[in-house]
Amino acid sequence: MQDLSGFQHPRFARMYERLSAEAERNGMAELRIRLLSGLSGRVVEVGAGNGMNFPHYPPQVREVVAVEPEDRLRALGERAAAPAPVPITVVRGHAGALPYDAGSFDAAVVSLVLCSVPDQAAVLAEVRRVLKPGGELRFFEHVRSANPVRGVLQDLITPLWRLMAGDCRPNRDIAAAIRDAGFVIEDIDRFLYKATPKSPTITHILGLARRP
């Protein structure tokens, strides 16, 4: 059994439970629908959290395997899976060591998770491994701003942000990491988004990449 002690952030999990519900009412639901639109077949969702994506999977998806290491969020995800419109199995595990054979999935979903994983390259290598050739990677992440002043500000606040937000790093260039992992980005939208009225406005990316 995997040791997931390093992934436990109970204080952040409680905060995220509240904030994610508020964000869903503030436009996040529409972004999740865009993220998942057109998916089909067997899908792995990495770092599924409390299952906020689950209601938005299209009926063409045959099965979702949702991997989540944080105990509280995984329990909430299990509850969210029950009424979902497609079959969803919530699995204990972490993205750096996915317990599946190579080429097991038609698509993978990463949603607000690559900011907090310890090793982006290792996670994306695992995602690529379990995808079939030609398989899709759908991504929705917040990233470092292209504005020099905002970017430096994100660099400065990252140490404190990590402590408060479950090891999240707001200054990562996730699109570059996806390309470096050998994926071909076919569609990407870069935009500013404010998840809740009290949260900062942050640059986000949403799009589709493919394993060659």
XYZ file of C-alpha atoms in Angstrom:
212
model
C 0.000 0.000 0.000
C 1.309 3.451 -0.923
C 2.444 5.763 1.880
C 0.255 8.857 1.480
C 1.197 10.592 4.721
C 2.979 13.366 2.839
C -0.209 14.219 0.959
C -2.411 14.856 3.988
C -3.529 18.483 4.398
C -6.674 18.280 6.552
C -6.882 22.010 7.271
C -6.624 22.878 3.587
C -9.077 20.089 2.698
C -11.708 21.610 4.984
C -11.125 25.047 3.466
C -11.186 23.678 -0.076
C -14.501 21.941 0.551
C -16.083 25.321 1.250
C -14.205 27.330 -1.386
C -14.796 24.832 -4.205
C -18.550 24.955 -3.631
C -18.442 28.755 -3.738
C -16.304 28.710 -6.893
C -18.759 26.344 -8.565
C -21.429 29.022 -8.189
C -18.993 31.657 -9.478
C -18.393 30.230 -12.946
C -16.254 27.192 -12.149
C -19.029 24.778 -13.179
C -19.014 26.187 -16.710
C -15.222 25.833 -16.891
C -15.444 22.213 -15.762
C -18.069 21.518 -18.434
C -15.707 22.968 -21.063
C -12.854 20.867 -19.697
C -14.750 17.583 -19.976
C -16.860 18.201 -23.076
C -16.403 15.570 -25.776
C -14.647 12.992 -23.609
C -15.456 9.329 -24.182
C -14.248 5.860 -23.246
C -12.229 5.109 -20.124
C -10.852 8.139 -18.258
C -8.395 8.551 -15.379
C -8.762 11.714 -13.306
C -5.599 12.487 -11.380
C -5.954 14.327 -8.083
C -9.727 14.250 -8.224
C -10.132 16.025 -4.878
C -13.692 16.191 -3.592
C -15.184 15.243 -6.939
C -16.330 18.593 -8.262
C -15.791 17.410 -11.840
C -17.936 14.317 -11.402
C -21.385 15.819 -12.222
C -20.051 17.215 -15.498
C -18.744 14.091 -17.245
C -20.590 13.502 -20.548
C -22.547 10.269 -21.037
C -20.101 9.030 -23.681
C -17.597 8.315 -20.898
C -17.740 4.614 -20.103
C -15.833 4.738 -16.809
C -13.860 7.206 -14.689
C -11.090 6.092 -12.341
C -10.488 8.986 -9.926
C -7.196 8.907 -8.007
C -6.898 11.025 -4.846
C -4.285 10.814 -2.046
C -5.791 13.182 0.562
C -8.037 11.246 2.937
C -10.714 13.862 3.615
C -11.031 14.929 -0.008
C -11.144 11.295 -1.149
C -14.015 10.574 1.256
C -15.915 13.547 -0.142
C -15.143 12.328 -3.643
C -16.602 8.917 -2.858
C -19.837 10.607 -1.839
C -19.856 12.732 -5.002
C -19.323 9.647 -7.188
C -22.571 7.980 -6.146
C -24.997 10.334 -7.993
C -22.647 11.037 -10.923
C -24.045 10.490 -14.437
C -21.281 8.000 -15.347
C -19.641 5.129 -13.402
C -16.858 6.527 -11.189
C -14.481 4.583 -8.972
C -12.538 6.651 -6.432
C -9.119 5.151 -5.726
C -6.579 5.704 -2.959
C -3.256 6.645 -4.537
C -1.078 9.439 -5.877
C -0.290 10.675 -9.353
C 3.404 9.882 -9.244
C 2.782 6.128 -9.167
C -0.466 5.221 -10.914
C -1.323 1.539 -10.337
C -2.391 0.841 -13.929
C -0.902 -0.809 -16.986
C 0.502 1.190 -19.865
C -2.131 2.263 -22.362
C -5.044 1.583 -19.991
C -6.993 4.792 -20.625
C -8.448 6.718 -23.537
C -8.113 10.063 -21.752
C -6.739 11.695 -18.615
C -7.951 14.733 -16.697
C -5.862 17.044 -14.500
C -7.800 19.815 -12.843
C -6.210 22.263 -10.381
C -3.727 19.592 -9.329
C -0.415 20.106 -11.162
C 0.184 23.188 -9.031
C 0.596 21.039 -5.928
C 2.198 17.753 -6.983
C 5.778 17.331 -5.705
C 7.208 16.436 -9.130
C 5.311 17.606 -12.216
C 7.595 15.743 -14.609
C 7.075 12.416 -12.811
C 3.299 12.886 -12.699
C 3.031 13.800 -16.369
C 5.282 10.874 -17.294
C 2.907 8.552 -15.434
C -0.114 10.099 -17.121
C 1.519 9.648 -20.509
C 2.393 6.032 -19.662
C -1.177 5.003 -18.801
C -2.686 6.747 -21.848
C -3.186 4.913 -25.106
C -1.232 6.290 -28.078
C -3.260 9.228 -29.341
C -5.000 9.550 -25.955
C -6.137 12.955 -24.717
C -4.935 14.929 -21.721
C -7.500 17.514 -20.620
C -6.059 20.201 -18.341
C -7.427 23.088 -16.290
C -4.834 24.760 -14.083
C -3.804 28.109 -12.637
C -0.340 29.226 -13.729
C 2.340 31.887 -13.474
C 1.282 35.166 -15.030
C 2.963 36.339 -18.245
C 2.861 39.856 -16.787
C 6.339 40.450 -15.314
C 5.106 42.270 -12.219
C 2.382 39.722 -11.454
C 4.817 36.878 -12.101
C 7.387 38.224 -9.645
C 4.642 38.773 -7.086
C 3.610 35.127 -7.480
C 7.229 34.076 -6.972
C 7.403 36.107 -3.770
C 4.195 34.775 -2.241
C 4.782 31.130 -3.219
C 6.453 30.029 0.079
C 3.550 31.336 2.197
C 0.958 30.194 -0.349
C 2.323 26.643 -0.177
C 1.897 26.566 3.591
C -1.676 27.845 3.439
C -2.907 25.999 0.345
C -1.853 22.364 0.594
C 1.575 22.790 -1.066
C 0.123 24.649 -4.057
C 2.678 26.640 -6.051
C 0.997 29.509 -7.930
C 4.068 30.308 -10.055
C 4.407 27.152 -12.156
C 4.492 27.196 -15.968
C 2.281 24.161 -16.443
C 1.858 24.451 -20.206
C 5.633 24.185 -20.591
C 5.693 21.153 -18.284
C 3.020 19.436 -20.396
C 5.040 20.044 -23.560
C 8.264 18.925 -21.885
C 6.558 15.641 -20.941
C 6.118 14.846 -24.629
C 2.490 15.874 -25.090
C 1.350 17.902 -28.076
C -0.941 20.737 -27.016
C -3.714 21.000 -29.596
C -5.894 23.596 -27.896
C -5.211 26.028 -25.052
C -7.124 28.983 -23.672
C -5.309 31.353 -21.310
C -7.472 33.684 -19.217
C -7.819 35.520 -15.922
C -10.275 34.068 -13.443
C -11.365 34.933 -9.916
C -12.668 31.770 -8.258
C -14.526 33.518 -5.431
C -15.303 37.166 -4.678
C -12.568 37.236 -2.010
C -9.889 35.310 -3.912
C -7.227 36.923 -6.131
C -7.569 37.068 -9.905
C -5.142 34.479 -11.305
C -4.114 33.378 -14.788
C -5.581 29.988 -15.744
C -5.140 27.659 -18.715
C -7.711 25.228 -20.071
C -7.150 22.926 -22.995
C -6.369 19.623 -24.639
C -3.061 17.883 -25.255
C -2.457 14.531 -26.869
C 0.003 11.699 -26.428
C 1.657 11.251 -29.851
